[in-house]
């Protein structure tokens, strides 16, 4: 990971885990939000604290449109996590197992030492007269029992003691984790393969990231990019009945002003009841509803996929197309 950051110091590593784009580092989340107006959605929880639904933590999950925007802007590198880990050699595996056994033994010995210290503290407290009398009564009762634990050796105690494994938190310190782009392959360790990509075209050819590949997905990217370039912040619009929720500034400072619905093509028909429902929905959630019509200069999904494969969508210098907006509000309500 350190080699990747040295090679691309101005790019944000996006970790693709089972098709889900994630940001794992606090510095990357801060950079994405403050410099590129990308908010994402925090999804991390603490395993011992149930029912967390207000304050979540890392990792930060990105929308597909946010990933596309960052790659087209040239400020991100997409890492395929399933291929970023090199298989260990026989020597590395043997060394790891030896270190693992040493850590297990050391932890059990520390636990046994801690138990001995606690026992000595407790025994010191039992030196009072009342504690001594209680101890004598317990001793008389214990003498009637045939079983005793006095003969248990320290080694037997170690064997019965549970072991908890602690994994290092930073991926950069984990041996065998080697994110590698095509440009880094010549200097990579033996056995490394290309698993990181800096453009949409590279990720498409590798079969790692194919979004957007349909007419509707291109329209979503076009609307997202157009509103984003105008200074708006965007997030998923599921809560308010749209494709996106549009904020005039950082969502930590502003309420959203619009909910956006995407129309994939200029010729797409919009039923009258859909317009009425959108206007009433915007009023119900106290926002204006945007109908966003996109013309991405492709006629069908086949043309959209061909443009992706040719690399025609790799930079912001080649816009997705033209976008028009209609704002709907129910009459008599001042939204």
Short mmCIF file of C-alpha atoms in Angstrom, two decimals:
data_model
loop_
_atom_site.label_atom_id
_atom_site.label_comp_id
_atom_site.label_asym_id
_atom_site.label_seq_id
_atom_site.Cartn_x
_atom_site.Cartn_y
_atom_site.Cartn_z
CA UNK A 1 0.00 0.00 0.00
CA UNK A 2 2.87 2.36 0.73
CA UNK A 3 4.25 1.82 -2.78
CA UNK A 4 0.87 2.71 -4.26
CA UNK A 5 0.62 5.92 -2.25
CA UNK A 6 4.16 6.90 -3.19
CA UNK A 7 3.41 6.33 -6.87
CA UNK A 8 0.04 8.13 -6.76
CA UNK A 9 0.26 10.63 -3.87
CA UNK A 10 -2.70 12.70 -5.10
CA UNK A 11 -5.10 9.80 -5.65
CA UNK A 12 -7.59 8.36 -3.18
CA UNK A 13 -7.47 4.54 -2.87
CA UNK A 14 -10.94 3.08 -3.40
CA UNK A 15 -11.10 -0.50 -2.15
CA UNK A 16 -13.52 -2.65 -4.14
CA UNK A 17 -14.73 -5.42 -1.80
CA UNK A 18 -17.15 -7.88 -3.44
CA UNK A 19 -18.28 -5.13 -5.80
CA UNK A 20 -18.76 -2.56 -3.02
CA UNK A 21 -16.52 0.57 -3.23
CA UNK A 22 -15.15 1.57 0.18
CA UNK A 23 -12.81 4.17 1.68
CA UNK A 24 -10.95 2.68 4.65
CA UNK A 25 -8.73 5.52 5.89
CA UNK A 26 -9.83 8.66 7.75
CA UNK A 27 -7.48 10.84 5.69
CA UNK A 28 -9.05 9.57 2.46
CA UNK A 29 -12.56 10.27 3.72
CA UNK A 30 -11.53 13.78 4.74
CA UNK A 31 -9.89 14.44 1.36
CA UNK A 32 -12.91 13.17 -0.58
CA UNK A 33 -15.31 15.37 1.38
CA UNK A 34 -13.35 18.60 1.72
CA UNK A 35 -11.61 18.70 -1.64
CA UNK A 36 -13.99 16.83 -3.95
CA UNK A 37 -17.41 17.20 -2.23
CA UNK A 38 -17.89 13.43 -2.05
CA UNK A 39 -19.82 12.39 1.06
CA UNK A 40 -20.59 8.69 0.69
CA UNK A 41 -22.24 6.76 3.49
CA UNK A 42 -20.58 5.60 6.71
CA UNK A 43 -21.36 1.92 7.30
CA UNK A 44 -19.00 0.79 10.07
CA UNK A 45 -20.28 -0.37 13.45
CA UNK A 46 -18.76 -1.67 16.67
CA UNK A 47 -19.50 -5.39 17.15
CA UNK A 48 -20.12 -5.10 20.90
CA UNK A 49 -22.56 -2.17 20.65
CA UNK A 50 -25.86 -3.34 19.10
CA UNK A 51 -28.53 -1.21 17.43
CA UNK A 52 -26.23 1.49 16.12
CA UNK A 53 -28.23 3.68 13.77
CA UNK A 54 -27.15 7.27 14.46
CA UNK A 55 -23.38 7.58 14.54
CA UNK A 56 -21.58 5.13 12.28
CA UNK A 57 -17.89 4.87 11.40
CA UNK A 58 -15.48 3.58 8.81
CA UNK A 59 -15.55 2.22 6.20
CA UNK A 60 -17.24 4.81 3.99
CA UNK A 61 -19.32 3.33 1.18
CA UNK A 62 -19.41 5.31 -2.07
CA UNK A 63 -22.16 5.57 -4.63
CA UNK A 64 -21.35 4.16 -8.05
CA UNK A 65 -21.63 7.67 -9.50
CA UNK A 66 -19.14 8.97 -6.94
CA UNK A 67 -16.61 6.31 -7.96
CA UNK A 68 -17.06 7.18 -11.63
CA UNK A 69 -16.66 10.90 -10.94
CA UNK A 70 -13.44 10.46 -8.93
CA UNK A 71 -11.90 8.20 -11.58
CA UNK A 72 -12.86 10.56 -14.42
CA UNK A 73 -11.40 13.47 -12.46
CA UNK A 74 -8.12 11.58 -12.06
CA UNK A 75 -8.04 11.71 -8.25
CA UNK A 76 -8.70 8.05 -7.39
CA UNK A 77 -7.30 4.59 -7.95
CA UNK A 78 -9.60 1.56 -7.82
CA UNK A 79 -8.19 -1.50 -6.00
CA UNK A 80 -9.65 -4.97 -6.54
CA UNK A 81 -9.29 -6.41 -3.04
CA UNK A 82 -9.86 -10.01 -4.13
CA UNK A 83 -6.67 -9.92 -6.25
CA UNK A 84 -4.56 -7.60 -4.10
CA UNK A 85 -3.36 -10.35 -1.74
CA UNK A 86 -0.48 -12.53 -2.90
CA UNK A 87 -0.51 -16.21 -1.82
CA UNK A 88 2.22 -16.90 0.77
CA UNK A 89 5.24 -19.02 -0.05
CA UNK A 90 6.06 -22.16 1.93
CA UNK A 91 8.70 -20.31 3.98
CA UNK A 92 6.34 -17.42 4.72
CA UNK A 93 3.62 -19.83 5.79
CA UNK A 94 6.01 -21.69 8.11
CA UNK A 95 7.31 -18.44 9.61
CA UNK A 96 3.76 -17.20 10.16
CA UNK A 97 2.72 -20.39 11.96
CA UNK A 98 5.79 -20.25 14.20
CA UNK A 99 5.11 -16.63 15.12
CA UNK A 100 1.47 -17.48 15.73
CA UNK A 101 2.38 -20.22 18.21
CA UNK A 102 4.83 -17.90 19.97
CA UNK A 103 2.14 -15.24 20.31
CA UNK A 104 -0.33 -17.78 21.66
CA UNK A 105 2.14 -19.02 24.27
CA UNK A 106 3.16 -15.49 25.26
CA UNK A 107 -0.44 -14.37 25.68
CA UNK A 108 -1.34 -17.38 27.81
CA UNK A 109 1.68 -16.82 30.03
CA UNK A 110 0.73 -13.15 30.47
CA UNK A 111 -2.80 -14.18 31.39
CA UNK A 112 -1.54 -16.74 33.91
CA UNK A 113 0.79 -14.16 35.44
CA UNK A 114 -2.10 -11.71 35.73
CA UNK A 115 -4.21 -14.35 37.47
CA UNK A 116 -1.37 -15.04 39.93
CA UNK A 117 -1.12 -11.33 40.74
CA UNK A 118 -4.86 -11.12 41.33
CA UNK A 119 -4.76 -14.18 43.55
CA UNK A 120 -1.97 -12.66 45.68
CA UNK A 121 -3.95 -9.46 46.10
CA UNK A 122 -7.02 -11.39 47.20
CA UNK A 123 -5.02 -13.51 49.62
CA UNK A 124 -3.60 -10.37 51.18
CA UNK A 125 -7.10 -9.10 51.85
CA UNK A 126 -8.01 -12.34 53.58
CA UNK A 127 -5.51 -11.78 56.38
CA UNK A 128 -8.08 -10.11 58.57
CA UNK A 129 -9.59 -12.02 61.46
CA UNK A 130 -13.01 -12.34 59.92
CA UNK A 131 -11.62 -13.47 56.60
CA UNK A 132 -9.44 -16.05 58.34
CA UNK A 133 -12.45 -17.52 60.14
CA UNK A 134 -14.38 -17.70 56.89
CA UNK A 135 -11.41 -19.38 55.25
CA UNK A 136 -11.33 -22.04 58.01
CA UNK A 137 -14.99 -22.84 57.51
CA UNK A 138 -14.46 -23.17 53.78
CA UNK A 139 -11.45 -25.39 54.37
CA UNK A 140 -13.50 -27.75 56.56
CA UNK A 141 -16.17 -27.96 53.89
CA UNK A 142 -13.60 -28.49 51.15
CA UNK A 143 -12.01 -31.37 53.07
CA UNK A 144 -15.19 -33.35 52.61
CA UNK A 145 -14.89 -33.20 48.84
CA UNK A 146 -12.80 -35.80 47.12
CA UNK A 147 -11.81 -33.63 44.16
CA UNK A 148 -9.16 -30.97 44.35
CA UNK A 149 -7.43 -28.70 41.80
CA UNK A 150 -4.15 -28.48 43.68
CA UNK A 151 -2.48 -30.97 41.37
CA UNK A 152 -3.12 -28.99 38.18
CA UNK A 153 0.17 -28.00 36.61
CA UNK A 154 0.91 -24.65 35.01
CA UNK A 155 1.18 -26.30 31.60
CA UNK A 156 -2.30 -27.82 31.97
CA UNK A 157 -3.66 -24.42 32.90
CA UNK A 158 -2.06 -22.92 29.81
CA UNK A 159 -3.61 -25.56 27.55
CA UNK A 160 -7.11 -24.91 28.88
CA UNK A 161 -6.77 -21.15 28.63
CA UNK A 162 -8.64 -19.50 25.70
CA UNK A 163 -6.67 -17.59 23.07
CA UNK A 164 -7.78 -14.40 21.33
CA UNK A 165 -6.19 -13.50 17.99
CA UNK A 166 -5.46 -9.85 17.27
CA UNK A 167 -5.03 -8.76 13.62
CA UNK A 168 -3.04 -5.68 12.75
CA UNK A 169 -5.35 -2.85 11.75
CA UNK A 170 -3.38 -1.18 8.97
CA UNK A 171 -3.37 -2.98 5.65
CA UNK A 172 0.00 -1.44 4.76
CA UNK A 173 1.65 -3.56 7.48
CA UNK A 174 0.13 -6.86 6.36
CA UNK A 175 2.62 -8.95 4.35
CA UNK A 176 1.36 -10.03 0.96
CA UNK A 177 -1.00 -7.08 0.43
CA UNK A 178 0.33 -5.64 -2.84
CA UNK A 179 -1.95 -3.20 -4.73
CA UNK A 180 -0.37 -2.86 -8.17
CA UNK A 181 -1.24 -0.89 -11.31
CA UNK A 182 0.06 -1.69 -14.77
CA UNK A 183 2.69 1.05 -14.40
CA UNK A 184 3.96 -0.50 -11.14
CA UNK A 185 4.14 -4.09 -12.38
CA UNK A 186 7.81 -3.95 -13.44
CA UNK A 187 8.93 -3.03 -9.90
CA UNK A 188 6.44 -5.24 -8.06
CA UNK A 189 7.44 -8.38 -6.12
CA UNK A 190 7.52 -11.67 -7.98
CA UNK A 191 4.05 -13.12 -8.40
CA UNK A 192 2.23 -9.79 -8.18
CA UNK A 193 -0.53 -9.09 -10.69
CA UNK A 194 -2.35 -5.97 -11.85
CA UNK A 195 -5.17 -5.31 -9.39
CA UNK A 196 -5.43 -1.50 -9.27
CA UNK A 197 -6.81 0.76 -11.98
CA UNK A 198 -6.70 4.50 -12.59
CA UNK A 199 -9.28 4.83 -15.39
CA UNK A 200 -12.75 3.52 -16.14
CA UNK A 201 -11.48 1.88 -19.33
CA UNK A 202 -8.84 -0.17 -17.51
CA UNK A 203 -11.34 -1.33 -14.90
CA UNK A 204 -13.85 -2.20 -17.62
CA UNK A 205 -11.36 -4.29 -19.61
CA UNK A 206 -10.37 -6.17 -16.45
CA UNK A 207 -14.03 -6.86 -15.66
CA UNK A 208 -13.64 -5.27 -12.23
CA UNK A 209 -15.86 -2.18 -12.61
CA UNK A 210 -18.35 -1.99 -15.48
CA UNK A 211 -20.51 0.92 -14.30
CA UNK A 212 -21.93 2.72 -16.26
CA UNK A 213 -22.74 0.31 -19.07
CA UNK A 214 -26.40 1.08 -19.80
CA UNK A 215 -28.26 4.14 -21.06
CA UNK A 216 -29.91 4.69 -17.68
CA UNK A 217 -26.61 4.43 -15.79
CA UNK A 218 -24.99 6.95 -18.14
CA UNK A 219 -27.89 9.33 -17.52
CA UNK A 220 -27.39 9.03 -13.75
CA UNK A 221 -23.69 9.82 -14.13
CA UNK A 222 -24.47 12.79 -16.39
CA UNK A 223 -26.90 14.31 -13.88
CA UNK A 224 -24.61 13.63 -10.93
CA UNK A 225 -21.62 15.21 -12.65
CA UNK A 226 -23.56 18.23 -13.92
CA UNK A 227 -25.04 19.09 -10.51
CA UNK A 228 -21.74 18.36 -8.80
CA UNK A 229 -19.88 20.76 -11.09
CA UNK A 230 -22.42 23.46 -10.16
CA UNK A 231 -21.34 23.17 -6.52
CA UNK A 232 -24.08 20.90 -5.17
CA UNK A 233 -23.55 17.93 -2.86
CA UNK A 234 -25.46 14.77 -3.76
CA UNK A 235 -26.48 11.69 -1.84
CA UNK A 236 -28.80 8.75 -2.40
CA UNK A 237 -32.42 9.84 -2.66
CA UNK A 238 -34.19 6.70 -1.48
CA UNK A 239 -35.52 8.29 1.72
CA UNK A 240 -37.31 11.05 -0.20
CA UNK A 241 -38.57 9.12 -3.21
CA UNK A 242 -35.96 10.15 -5.80
CA UNK A 243 -32.72 9.00 -7.37
CA UNK A 244 -30.63 11.67 -5.61
CA UNK A 245 -30.98 14.19 -2.81
CA UNK A 246 -29.39 17.53 -3.71
CA UNK A 247 -27.82 19.82 -1.09
CA UNK A 248 -26.68 23.43 -1.70
CA UNK A 249 -23.60 22.77 0.46
CA UNK A 250 -22.12 20.24 2.85
CA UNK A 251 -24.93 18.08 4.32
CA UNK A 252 -23.50 18.71 7.79
CA UNK A 253 -24.41 22.39 7.36
CA UNK A 254 -27.45 22.43 5.06
CA UNK A 255 -30.74 20.66 4.58
CA UNK A 256 -31.37 19.26 1.12
CA UNK A 257 -33.32 21.49 -1.26
CA UNK A 258 -34.19 19.05 -4.04
CA UNK A 259 -34.99 15.45 -4.77
CA UNK A 260 -33.96 14.43 -8.28
CA UNK A 261 -35.51 11.87 -10.62
CA UNK A 262 -33.57 10.81 -13.72
CA UNK A 263 -35.06 10.56 -17.21
CA UNK A 264 -32.69 8.43 -19.26
CA UNK A 265 -33.41 9.91 -22.72
CA UNK A 266 -35.10 12.98 -24.28
CA UNK A 267 -37.71 10.78 -25.93
CA UNK A 268 -38.66 9.04 -22.69
CA UNK A 269 -42.37 9.49 -22.08
CA UNK A 270 -43.48 10.91 -18.74
CA UNK A 271 -47.08 10.09 -17.77
CA UNK A 272 -49.17 12.89 -16.31
CA UNK A 273 -49.74 10.99 -13.06
CA UNK A 274 -45.95 10.74 -12.68
CA UNK A 275 -45.61 14.52 -12.86
CA UNK A 276 -48.43 15.00 -10.35
CA UNK A 277 -46.98 12.39 -8.01
CA UNK A 278 -43.53 13.99 -8.19
CA UNK A 279 -44.93 17.42 -7.35
CA UNK A 280 -46.95 16.13 -4.41
CA UNK A 281 -44.02 14.04 -3.20
CA UNK A 282 -41.75 17.08 -3.19
CA UNK A 283 -44.34 18.99 -1.17
CA UNK A 284 -44.74 16.12 1.30
CA UNK A 285 -41.02 16.03 2.10
CA UNK A 286 -40.72 19.86 1.93
CA UNK A 287 -38.44 19.89 -1.09
CA UNK A 288 -38.69 20.81 -4.74
CA UNK A 289 -38.71 17.82 -7.04
CA UNK A 290 -36.37 17.91 -10.03
CA UNK A 291 -37.05 16.04 -13.24
CA UNK A 292 -33.61 15.63 -14.81
CA UNK A 293 -33.62 14.80 -18.52
CA UNK A 294 -30.30 13.62 -19.92
CA UNK A 295 -29.12 13.33 -23.52
CA UNK A 296 -25.90 11.27 -23.47
CA UNK A 297 -25.58 10.99 -27.29
CA UNK A 298 -26.06 7.20 -27.30
CA UNK A 299 -29.18 5.41 -28.50
CA UNK A 300 -29.03 2.13 -26.62
CA UNK A 301 -27.10 0.04 -24.08
CA UNK A 302 -24.85 -1.47 -26.75
CA UNK A 303 -23.48 1.93 -27.77
CA UNK A 304 -23.01 2.86 -24.12
CA UNK A 305 -20.94 -0.27 -23.46
CA UNK A 306 -18.86 0.26 -26.62
CA UNK A 307 -17.92 3.78 -25.51
CA UNK A 308 -16.79 2.41 -22.16
CA UNK A 309 -14.60 -0.24 -23.76
CA UNK A 310 -12.96 2.31 -26.07
CA UNK A 311 -12.13 4.56 -23.13
CA UNK A 312 -14.26 7.45 -24.41
CA UNK A 313 -15.57 8.13 -20.88
CA UNK A 314 -12.28 8.19 -18.99
CA UNK A 315 -11.93 11.95 -18.39
CA UNK A 316 -14.08 14.94 -17.47
CA UNK A 317 -12.97 16.63 -20.69
CA UNK A 318 -15.46 14.36 -22.49
CA UNK A 319 -18.84 15.16 -20.91
CA UNK A 320 -21.59 12.59 -20.74
CA UNK A 321 -24.02 14.85 -22.58
CA UNK A 322 -26.56 17.59 -21.99
CA UNK A 323 -28.91 17.78 -19.00
CA UNK A 324 -32.15 19.75 -18.64
CA UNK A 325 -34.06 20.32 -15.40
CA UNK A 326 -37.69 20.95 -14.46
CA UNK A 327 -38.57 21.89 -10.89
CA UNK A 328 -41.95 20.73 -9.61
CA UNK A 329 -43.87 22.00 -6.59
CA UNK A 330 -47.49 21.50 -5.61
CA UNK A 331 -49.51 24.72 -6.07
CA UNK A 332 -50.24 26.66 -2.91
CA UNK A 333 -47.22 25.36 -0.99
CA UNK A 334 -44.18 27.61 -0.89
CA UNK A 335 -41.35 25.19 -1.58
#
